[in-house]
PDB file of C-alpha atoms in Angstrom:
ATOM      1  CA  MET A   1      33.502 -66.071  19.745  1.00  0.00           C
ATOM      2  CA  ALA A   2      35.998 -68.525  19.822  1.00  0.00           C
ATOM      3  CA  LEU A   3      37.703 -68.026  16.239  1.00  0.00           C
ATOM      4  CA  PRO A   4      40.058 -65.309  15.250  1.00  0.00           C
ATOM      5  CA  PHE A   5      39.391 -63.786  11.994  1.00  0.00           C
ATOM      6  CA  SER A   6      41.342 -61.059  10.005  1.00  0.00           C
ATOM      7  CA  ARG A   7      40.010 -57.944   7.967  1.00  0.00           C
ATOM      8  CA  SER A   8      40.170 -59.394   4.131  1.00  0.00           C
ATOM      9  CA  ALA A   9      37.846 -60.279   1.394  1.00  0.00           C
ATOM     10  CA  ASP A  10      35.944 -62.491   3.965  1.00  0.00           C
ATOM     11  CA  PHE A  11      35.815 -60.562   7.026  1.00  0.00           C
ATOM     12  CA  PRO A  12      35.337 -56.682   7.002  1.00  0.00           C
ATOM     13  CA  VAL A  13      37.264 -56.405  10.557  1.00  0.00           C
ATOM     14  CA  ASP A  14      39.672 -58.092  12.542  1.00  0.00           C
ATOM     15  CA  LYS A  15      38.932 -60.356  15.775  1.00  0.00           C
ATOM     16  CA  PRO A  16      41.077 -62.183  18.052  1.00  0.00           C
ATOM     17  CA  GLY A  17      40.220 -65.524  19.177  1.00  0.00           C
ATOM     18  CA  GLY A  18      37.976 -65.661  22.462  1.00  0.00           C
ATOM     19  CA  ILE A  19      36.533 -61.968  21.727  1.00  0.00           C
ATOM     20  CA  PRO A  20      33.069 -61.872  20.853  1.00  0.00           C
ATOM     21  CA  CYS A  21      32.173 -61.095  17.555  1.00  0.00           C
ATOM     22  CA  GLY A  22      30.333 -57.552  17.051  1.00  0.00           C
ATOM     23  CA  ASN A  23      27.407 -59.011  15.834  1.00  0.00           C
ATOM     24  CA  LEU A  24      26.983 -61.551  18.246  1.00  0.00           C
ATOM     25  CA  ARG A  25      23.621 -61.307  20.428  1.00  0.00           C
ATOM     26  CA  ALA A  26      23.102 -62.063  24.064  1.00  0.00           C
ATOM     27  CA  ASP A  27      20.965 -65.203  22.965  1.00  0.00           C
ATOM     28  CA  PHE A  28      23.905 -66.379  20.877  1.00  0.00           C
ATOM     29  CA  GLY A  29      22.017 -65.439  17.441  1.00  0.00           C
ATOM     30  CA  CYS A  30      23.836 -63.028  14.966  1.00  0.00           C
ATOM     31  CA  SER A  31      22.013 -60.211  14.408  1.00  0.00           C
ATOM     32  CA  ILE A  32      23.017 -59.814  10.582  1.00  0.00           C
ATOM     33  CA  HIS A  33      22.435 -63.506   9.733  1.00  0.00           C
ATOM     34  CA  GLU A  34      20.519 -62.739   6.872  1.00  0.00           C
ATOM     35  CA  GLU A  35      22.545 -60.058   5.605  1.00  0.00           C
ATOM     36  CA  LEU A  36      25.956 -61.785   5.882  1.00  0.00           C
ATOM     37  CA  ARG A  37      27.359 -62.099   2.471  1.00  0.00           C
ATOM     38  CA  PRO A  38      26.167 -58.257   1.322  1.00  0.00           C
ATOM     39  CA  ARG A  39      28.018 -56.899   4.453  1.00  0.00           C
ATOM     40  CA  GLY A  40      31.166 -58.405   3.513  1.00  0.00           C
ATOM     41  CA  TRP A  41      30.986 -61.578   5.936  1.00  0.00           C
ATOM     42  CA  THR A  42      31.336 -64.317   3.682  1.00  0.00           C
ATOM     43  CA  GLY A  43      33.965 -66.064   5.885  1.00  0.00           C
ATOM     44  CA  CYS A  44      31.020 -66.799   8.146  1.00  0.00           C
ATOM     45  CA  THR A  45      28.514 -68.178   5.563  1.00  0.00           C
ATOM     46  CA  VAL A  46      31.137 -70.986   4.326  1.00  0.00           C
ATOM     47  CA  PHE A  47      32.309 -72.022   7.746  1.00  0.00           C
ATOM     48  CA  ASP A  48      31.115 -75.533   9.049  1.00  0.00           C
ATOM     49  CA  CYS A  49      32.667 -77.178  12.224  1.00  0.00           C
ATOM     50  CA  HIS A  50      31.161 -80.251  11.414  1.00  0.00           C
ATOM     51  CA  GLY A  51      29.261 -80.532  14.337  1.00  0.00           C
ATOM     52  CA  ALA A  52      32.174 -79.822  16.731  1.00  0.00           C
ATOM     53  CA  GLY A  53      30.625 -76.898  18.488  1.00  0.00           C
ATOM     54  CA  GLN A  54      27.695 -78.526  19.434  1.00  0.00           C
ATOM     55  CA  GLN A  55      29.924 -81.450  20.597  1.00  0.00           C
ATOM     56  CA  VAL A  56      32.045 -79.152  22.833  1.00  0.00           C
ATOM     57  CA  SER A  57      29.254 -77.372  24.505  1.00  0.00           C
ATOM     58  CA  GLN A  58      26.465 -79.851  24.933  1.00  0.00           C
ATOM     59  CA  VAL A  59      28.384 -83.054  25.483  1.00  0.00           C
ATOM     60  CA  THR A  60      31.953 -82.483  26.567  1.00  0.00           C
ATOM     61  CA  PHE A  61      30.976 -79.531  28.688  1.00  0.00           C
ATOM     62  CA  ALA A  62      27.457 -80.793  29.360  1.00  0.00           C
ATOM     63  CA  GLY A  63      25.695 -77.377  28.188  1.00  0.00           C
ATOM     64  CA  GLU A  64      27.870 -75.482  31.058  1.00  0.00           C
ATOM     65  CA  ASP A  65      27.443 -71.750  30.172  1.00  0.00           C
ATOM     66  CA  TRP A  66      30.948 -70.302  29.593  1.00  0.00           C
ATOM     67  CA  GLN A  67      29.729 -66.213  29.659  1.00  0.00           C
ATOM     68  CA  GLY A  68      30.038 -65.857  33.356  1.00  0.00           C
ATOM     69  CA  SER A  69      33.036 -68.004  33.947  1.00  0.00           C
ATOM     70  CA  PRO A  70      36.486 -66.878  32.026  1.00  0.00           C
ATOM     71  CA  ASP A  71      38.257 -69.893  33.059  1.00  0.00           C
ATOM     72  CA  THR A  72      35.489 -72.414  31.467  1.00  0.00           C
ATOM     73  CA  ALA A  73      35.585 -70.071  28.328  1.00  0.00           C
ATOM     74  CA  ARG A  74      39.236 -70.384  27.800  1.00  0.00           C
ATOM     75  CA  ARG A  75      38.993 -74.346  28.460  1.00  0.00           C
ATOM     76  CA  MET A  76      36.001 -74.725  26.285  1.00  0.00           C
ATOM     77  CA  PHE A  77      37.779 -72.479  23.436  1.00  0.00           C
ATOM     78  CA  ALA A  78      40.679 -74.818  23.460  1.00  0.00           C
ATOM     79  CA  VAL A  79      38.754 -78.170  23.455  1.00  0.00           C
ATOM     80  CA  PHE A  80      37.116 -76.950  20.330  1.00  0.00           C
ATOM     81  CA  ALA A  81      40.284 -76.053  18.891  1.00  0.00           C
ATOM     82  CA  VAL A  82      40.940 -79.757  18.754  1.00  0.00           C
ATOM     83  CA  MET A  83      37.543 -81.082  18.218  1.00  0.00           C
ATOM     84  CA  ARG A  84      36.875 -79.134  14.786  1.00  0.00           C
ATOM     85  CA  PRO A  85      39.647 -81.086  13.099  1.00  0.00           C
ATOM     86  CA  VAL A  86      38.478 -84.197  14.873  1.00  0.00           C
ATOM     87  CA  HIS A  87      35.091 -83.975  13.453  1.00  0.00           C
ATOM     88  CA  GLU A  88      36.205 -82.807  10.066  1.00  0.00           C
ATOM     89  CA  LEU A  89      38.437 -86.177   9.769  1.00  0.00           C
ATOM     90  CA  LEU A  90      34.931 -88.158  10.930  1.00  0.00           C
ATOM     91  CA  ALA A  91      33.346 -86.313   7.915  1.00  0.00           C
ATOM     92  CA  TYR A  92      36.083 -87.498   5.258  1.00  0.00           C
ATOM     93  CA  VAL A  93      35.775 -90.829   6.975  1.00  0.00           C
ATOM     94  CA  ALA A  94      32.116 -91.051   6.507  1.00  0.00           C
ATOM     95  CA  ASP A  95      32.255 -89.933   3.120  1.00  0.00           C
ATOM     96  CA  ALA A  96      34.811 -92.836   2.183  1.00  0.00           C
ATOM     97  CA  LEU A  97      32.864 -95.729   3.930  1.00  0.00           C
ATOM     98  CA  ASP A  98      29.825 -94.839   2.031  1.00  0.00           C
ATOM     99  CA  ARG A  99      31.294 -95.719  -1.413  1.00  0.00           C
ATOM    100  CA  PRO A 100      31.399 -99.315  -2.484  1.00  0.00           C
ATOM    101  CA  GLU A 101      34.410 -98.791  -4.113  1.00  0.00           C
ATOM    102  CA  THR A 102      36.141 -98.196  -1.365  1.00  0.00           C
ATOM    103  CA  ARG A 103      35.524-101.487   0.179  1.00  0.00           C
ATOM    104  CA  PRO A 104      39.200-102.797   0.104  1.00  0.00           C
ATOM    105  CA  VAL A 105      39.885-100.171   2.820  1.00  0.00           C
ATOM    106  CA  HIS A 106      36.545-100.213   4.799  1.00  0.00           C
ATOM    107  CA  ALA A 107      38.168-102.310   7.946  1.00  0.00           C
ATOM    108  CA  GLU A 108      40.893 -99.457   8.378  1.00  0.00           C
ATOM    109  CA  LEU A 109      38.471 -96.648   8.094  1.00  0.00           C
ATOM    110  CA  ARG A 110      36.236 -98.061  10.531  1.00  0.00           C
ATOM    111  CA  ARG A 111      39.052 -98.326  12.977  1.00  0.00           C
ATOM    112  CA  ALA A 112      39.964 -94.609  12.404  1.00  0.00           C
ATOM    113  CA  ARG A 113      36.044 -93.791  12.739  1.00  0.00           C
ATOM    114  CA  THR A 114      36.112 -95.734  16.142  1.00  0.00           C
ATOM    115  CA  GLY A 115      39.148 -94.137  17.527  1.00  0.00           C
ATOM    116  CA  LEU A 116      38.224 -90.679  16.314  1.00  0.00           C
ATOM    117  CA  SER A 117      34.715 -91.288  17.985  1.00  0.00           C
ATOM    118  CA  GLU A 118      35.826 -92.254  21.104  1.00  0.00           C
ATOM    119  CA  LEU A 119      38.346 -89.137  21.347  1.00  0.00           C
ATOM    120  CA  ALA A 120      34.973 -86.956  20.310  1.00  0.00           C
ATOM    121  CA  GLY A 121      33.218 -88.401  23.441  1.00  0.00           C
ATOM    122  CA  ALA A 122      36.196 -88.179  26.008  1.00  0.00           C
ATOM    123  CA  ASP A 123      36.523 -85.478  28.582  1.00  0.00           C
ATOM    124  CA  ALA A 124      38.136 -82.532  27.974  1.00  0.00           C
ATOM    125  CA  ASP A 125      41.651 -83.328  29.505  1.00  0.00           C
ATOM    126  CA  THR A 126      41.713 -86.203  26.815  1.00  0.00           C
ATOM    127  CA  VAL A 127      40.850 -84.289  24.210  1.00  0.00           C
ATOM    128  CA  LEU A 128      43.088 -81.578  24.651  1.00  0.00           C
ATOM    129  CA  ALA A 129      46.059 -84.139  25.324  1.00  0.00           C
ATOM    130  CA  ALA A 130      45.512 -85.177  21.989  1.00  0.00           C
ATOM    131  CA  ASP A 131      48.191 -84.771  18.843  1.00  0.00           C
ATOM    132  CA  VAL A 132      46.191 -83.335  15.699  1.00  0.00           C
ATOM    133  CA  GLY A 133      48.821 -83.622  13.487  1.00  0.00           C
ATOM    134  CA  ALA A 134      49.712 -87.378  14.388  1.00  0.00           C
ATOM    135  CA  LEU A 135      45.484 -87.758  14.169  1.00  0.00           C
ATOM    136  CA  ARG A 136      46.003 -86.777  10.765  1.00  0.00           C
ATOM    137  CA  ALA A 137      48.981 -88.584   9.806  1.00  0.00           C
ATOM    138  CA  ALA A 138      47.410 -91.985  11.264  1.00  0.00           C
ATOM    139  CA  VAL A 139      44.083 -91.221   9.159  1.00  0.00           C
ATOM    140  CA  ASN A 140      45.386 -89.789   5.780  1.00  0.00           C
ATOM    141  CA  PRO A 141      46.694 -93.095   4.588  1.00  0.00           C
ATOM    142  CA  ALA A 142      43.383 -94.662   4.706  1.00  0.00           C
ATOM    143  CA  LEU A 143      41.662 -91.466   2.936  1.00  0.00           C
ATOM    144  CA  LEU A 144      44.234 -91.354   0.491  1.00  0.00           C
ATOM    145  CA  ARG A 145      43.981 -95.053  -0.566  1.00  0.00           C
ATOM    146  CA  ALA A 146      40.142 -94.650  -0.484  1.00  0.00           C
ATOM    147  CA  GLY A 147      40.521 -91.405  -2.906  1.00  0.00           C
ATOM    148  CA  ASP A 148      42.441 -93.382  -5.301  1.00  0.00           C
ATOM    149  CA  LEU A 149      39.915 -96.145  -5.101  1.00  0.00           C
ATOM    150  CA  VAL A 150      37.101 -93.640  -5.995  1.00  0.00           C
ATOM    151  CA  ARG A 151      39.501 -92.209  -8.695  1.00  0.00           C
ATOM    152  CA  ALA A 152      40.557 -95.632 -10.317  1.00  0.00           C
ATOM    153  CA  ARG A 153      36.682 -95.701 -11.149  1.00  0.00           C
ATOM    154  CA  SER A 154      37.022 -92.931 -13.923  1.00  0.00           C
ATOM    155  CA  PRO A 155      37.128 -93.869 -17.617  1.00  0.00           C
ATOM    156  CA  ARG A 156      40.391 -91.845 -18.061  1.00  0.00           C
ATOM    157  CA  ARG A 157      43.771 -91.778 -15.330  1.00  0.00           C
ATOM    158  CA  GLY A 158      43.186 -88.054 -14.322  1.00  0.00           C
ATOM    159  CA  PRO A 159      45.820 -85.855 -13.855  1.00  0.00           C
ATOM    160  CA  VAL A 160      47.711 -85.345 -10.445  1.00  0.00           C
ATOM    161  CA  HIS A 161      47.582 -81.726  -9.424  1.00  0.00           C
ATOM    162  CA  ARG A 162      48.296 -82.635  -5.781  1.00  0.00           C
ATOM    163  CA  GLY A 163      49.368 -79.307  -3.755  1.00  0.00           C
ATOM    164  CA  ALA A 164      49.098 -77.463  -7.258  1.00  0.00           C
ATOM    165  CA  ASP A 165      49.245 -73.481  -7.605  1.00  0.00           C
ATOM    166  CA  LEU A 166      46.184 -73.550  -9.805  1.00  0.00           C
ATOM    167  CA  ALA A 167      44.972 -70.069  -8.653  1.00  0.00           C
ATOM    168  CA  GLY A 168      43.211 -68.394 -11.482  1.00  0.00           C
ATOM    169  CA  ALA A 169      43.956 -71.071 -13.698  1.00  0.00           C
ATOM    170  CA  ARG A 170      41.699 -71.430 -17.137  1.00  0.00           C
ATOM    171  CA  LEU A 171      40.301 -74.846 -16.762  1.00  0.00           C
ATOM    172  CA  ARG A 172      36.759 -73.906 -18.423  1.00  0.00           C
ATOM    173  CA  GLY A 173      35.677 -77.573 -19.836  1.00  0.00           C
ATOM    174  CA  ALA A 174      38.654 -79.356 -18.750  1.00  0.00           C
ATOM    175  CA  ASP A 175      38.266 -83.117 -18.265  1.00  0.00           C
ATOM    176  CA  LEU A 176      39.634 -83.661 -14.894  1.00  0.00           C
ATOM    177  CA  ARG A 177      37.817 -86.806 -14.437  1.00  0.00           C
ATOM    178  CA  GLY A 178      39.607 -89.209 -11.769  1.00  0.00           C
ATOM    179  CA  ALA A 179      42.001 -86.138 -11.061  1.00  0.00           C
ATOM    180  CA  SER A 180      43.917 -85.482  -7.676  1.00  0.00           C
ATOM    181  CA  LEU A 181      43.275 -82.281  -6.348  1.00  0.00           C
ATOM    182  CA  ARG A 182      44.310 -83.111  -2.976  1.00  0.00           C
ATOM    183  CA  GLY A 183      45.527 -79.559  -1.674  1.00  0.00           C
ATOM    184  CA  ALA A 184      45.176 -77.926  -4.654  1.00  0.00           C
ATOM    185  CA  LEU A 185      44.891 -73.881  -4.625  1.00  0.00           C
ATOM    186  CA  LEU A 186      42.310 -73.026  -6.960  1.00  0.00           C
ATOM    187  CA  ILE A 187      41.231 -69.819  -5.754  1.00  0.00           C
ATOM    188  CA  GLY A 188      39.631 -67.763  -8.299  1.00  0.00           C
ATOM    189  CA  ALA A 189      39.949 -70.797 -11.036  1.00  0.00           C
ATOM    190  CA  ASP A 190      37.613 -70.740 -14.024  1.00  0.00           C
ATOM    191  CA  LEU A 191      36.275 -74.269 -13.526  1.00  0.00           C
ATOM    192  CA  ARG A 192      32.891 -73.380 -15.700  1.00  0.00           C
ATOM    193  CA  ASP A 193      31.807 -76.795 -17.526  1.00  0.00           C
ATOM    194  CA  ALA A 194      34.566 -78.847 -16.010  1.00  0.00           C
ATOM    195  CA  ASP A 195      33.984 -82.780 -15.578  1.00  0.00           C
ATOM    196  CA  LEU A 196      35.346 -83.142 -11.980  1.00  0.00           C
ATOM    197  CA  ARG A 197      33.647 -86.238 -11.601  1.00  0.00           C
ATOM    198  CA  TRP A 198      35.404 -89.092  -9.453  1.00  0.00           C
ATOM    199  CA  ALA A 199      38.017 -86.437  -8.701  1.00  0.00           C
ATOM    200  CA  ASP A 200      39.748 -86.231  -5.161  1.00  0.00           C
ATOM    201  CA  LEU A 201      39.214 -82.630  -3.881  1.00  0.00           C
ATOM    202  CA  ILE A 202      40.414 -83.251  -0.304  1.00  0.00           C
ATOM    203  CA  GLY A 203      41.651 -79.826   1.315  1.00  0.00           C
ATOM    204  CA  ALA A 204      41.105 -77.989  -2.158  1.00  0.00           C
ATOM    205  CA  ASP A 205      40.859 -74.426  -1.880  1.00  0.00           C
ATOM    206  CA  LEU A 206      38.073 -73.439  -3.754  1.00  0.00           C
ATOM    207  CA  ARG A 207      37.535 -69.689  -2.994  1.00  0.00           C
ATOM    208  CA  GLY A 208      35.904 -67.778  -5.612  1.00  0.00           C
ATOM    209  CA  ALA A 209      36.420 -70.702  -8.245  1.00  0.00           C
ATOM    210  CA  ASP A 210      33.933 -70.679 -10.841  1.00  0.00           C
ATOM    211  CA  LEU A 211      31.977 -73.918 -10.725  1.00  0.00           C
ATOM    212  CA  SER A 212      29.197 -72.909 -13.079  1.00  0.00           C
ATOM    213  CA  GLY A 213      27.957 -75.875 -15.169  1.00  0.00           C
ATOM    214  CA  ALA A 214      30.818 -78.240 -13.832  1.00  0.00           C
ATOM    215  CA  ASP A 215      29.991 -82.062 -13.087  1.00  0.00           C
ATOM    216  CA  LEU A 216      31.347 -82.863  -9.687  1.00  0.00           C
ATOM    217  CA  ARG A 217      29.099 -86.084  -9.335  1.00  0.00           C
ATOM    218  CA  GLY A 218      30.953 -89.293  -7.750  1.00  0.00           C
ATOM    219  CA  SER A 219      33.869 -86.836  -6.388  1.00  0.00           C
ATOM    220  CA  VAL A 220      35.024 -87.836  -3.101  1.00  0.00           C
ATOM    221  CA  TYR A 221      35.769 -85.569  -0.225  1.00  0.00           C
ATOM    222  CA  ALA A 222      34.000 -82.319  -1.518  1.00  0.00           C
ATOM    223  CA  THR A 223      32.497 -80.394   1.297  1.00  0.00           C
ATOM    224  CA  GLY A 224      29.682 -77.850   1.836  1.00  0.00           C
ATOM    225  CA  THR A 225      32.585 -75.279   3.113  1.00  0.00           C
ATOM    226  CA  GLN A 226      34.412 -75.762  -0.202  1.00  0.00           C
ATOM    227  CA  LEU A 227      31.588 -75.223  -2.318  1.00  0.00           C
ATOM    228  CA  ALA A 228      30.108 -72.269  -0.663  1.00  0.00           C
ATOM    229  CA  ALA A 229      33.177 -70.469  -0.937  1.00  0.00           C
ATOM    230  CA  ALA A 230      33.164 -71.171  -4.866  1.00  0.00           C
ATOM    231  CA  ARG A 231      30.468 -69.611  -7.569  1.00  0.00           C
ATOM    232  CA  GLY A 232      28.076 -71.976  -9.239  1.00  0.00           C
ATOM    233  CA  ASP A 233      24.529 -72.318 -10.461  1.00  0.00           C
ATOM    234  CA  ALA A 234      21.422 -74.475 -11.333  1.00  0.00           C
ATOM    235  CA  ALA A 235      23.731 -76.394 -13.748  1.00  0.00           C
ATOM    236  CA  THR A 236      26.204 -77.375 -11.642  1.00  0.00           C
ATOM    237  CA  ARG A 237      25.944 -81.189 -10.631  1.00  0.00           C
ATOM    238  CA  LEU A 238      26.990 -82.124  -6.953  1.00  0.00           C
ATOM    239  CA  PRO A 239      27.950 -84.941  -5.149  1.00  0.00           C
ATOM    240  CA  GLY A 240      24.979 -86.691  -3.631  1.00  0.00           C
ATOM    241  CA  ALA A 241      25.645 -85.665  -0.008  1.00  0.00           C
ATOM    242  CA  VAL A 242      26.420 -82.317  -0.564  1.00  0.00           C
ATOM    243  CA  ARG A 243      23.527 -79.312  -0.286  1.00  0.00           C
ATOM    244  CA  ARG A 244      23.880 -76.647  -3.252  1.00  0.00           C
ATOM    245  CA  PRO A 245      24.744 -73.335  -1.768  1.00  0.00           C
ATOM    246  CA  ALA A 246      22.006 -71.129  -1.238  1.00  0.00           C
ATOM    247  CA  HIS A 247      23.474 -68.075  -2.506  1.00  0.00           C
ATOM    248  CA  TRP A 248      24.357 -69.832  -5.712  1.00  0.00           C
ATOM    249  CA  ALA A 249      20.769 -69.287  -6.682  1.00  0.00           C
ATOM    250  CA  THR A 250      21.676 -65.459  -7.331  1.00  0.00           C
ATOM    251  CA  GLU A 251      24.648 -65.642  -9.276  1.00  0.00           C
ATOM    252  CA  GLY A 252      23.777 -66.793 -12.331  1.00  0.00           C
ATOM    253  CA  THR A 253      20.728 -68.779 -14.151  1.00  0.00           C
ATOM    254  CA  ALA A 254      21.324 -72.337 -15.767  1.00  0.00           C
ATOM    255  CA  PRO A 255      20.931 -72.007 -19.511  1.00  0.00           C
ATOM    256  CA  GLU A 256      17.861 -74.903 -19.156  1.00  0.00           C
ATOM    257  CA  GLU A 257      16.170 -72.861 -16.484  1.00  0.00           C
ATOM    258  CA  ALA A 258      16.696 -69.439 -18.774  1.00  0.00           C
ATOM    259  CA  ALA A 259      15.061 -71.398 -21.442  1.00  0.00           C
ATOM    260  CA  ARG A 260      12.149 -72.129 -19.447  1.00  0.00           C
ATOM    261  CA  THR A 261      11.725 -68.803 -17.808  1.00  0.00           C
ATOM    262  CA  GLY A 262      12.162 -67.049 -20.853  1.00  0.00           C
ATOM    263  CA  SER A 263      15.260 -64.880 -19.262  1.00  0.00           C
TER     264      SER A 263
END
């Protein structure tokens, strides 16, 4: 309802923000939830608000129903537009705090977490008054430092591809241990069997990238949204906190699994 999307490889139709999706049921469920990918709604399957939607609807607005109140709906959607990046930042901070190697910056990260959590729990007016750009600028130095501390664990000094255009790049089997891929454009890149351990993946665009057999253990800031937008298989090794996307099981069989099944 709240977010817009455009007809593309991710969505089969255009939809403005604030207009209900044609697949939205009266009970707020999706009428084609089990068929989203084959019907061309890939964008829905990779979306993650990091709990911002629940926070806005159940906490900020205390379960108030927006359906019968256009004013409430507009206000709620405006709050969500701020809450979503706040929760995304909280997810990155939590990832960084969960690593012993980032201990030198833990105090700064905890301060950031406290400030972001207080904002997330504030009233609608306070949330709407927040400057998302300023929030990101305030938290980013600590996240960058934490990412560098993770990268420093790599046995080799990884390449720096921060913000690089690597769309469609042939990186099969590449040694990207400790690489900085912050904000890198990796759409459609061939990363099969690549070694991405201890890499910083914050903001990397992995749409359509092939991660079959790749090793992402120990990488920092990888999210379920990023990986769900990519392709992978049973041999792809993931960071401990990230779940394997369900659709990967239908997009290739790992060599080990093939040997067991005789396929």
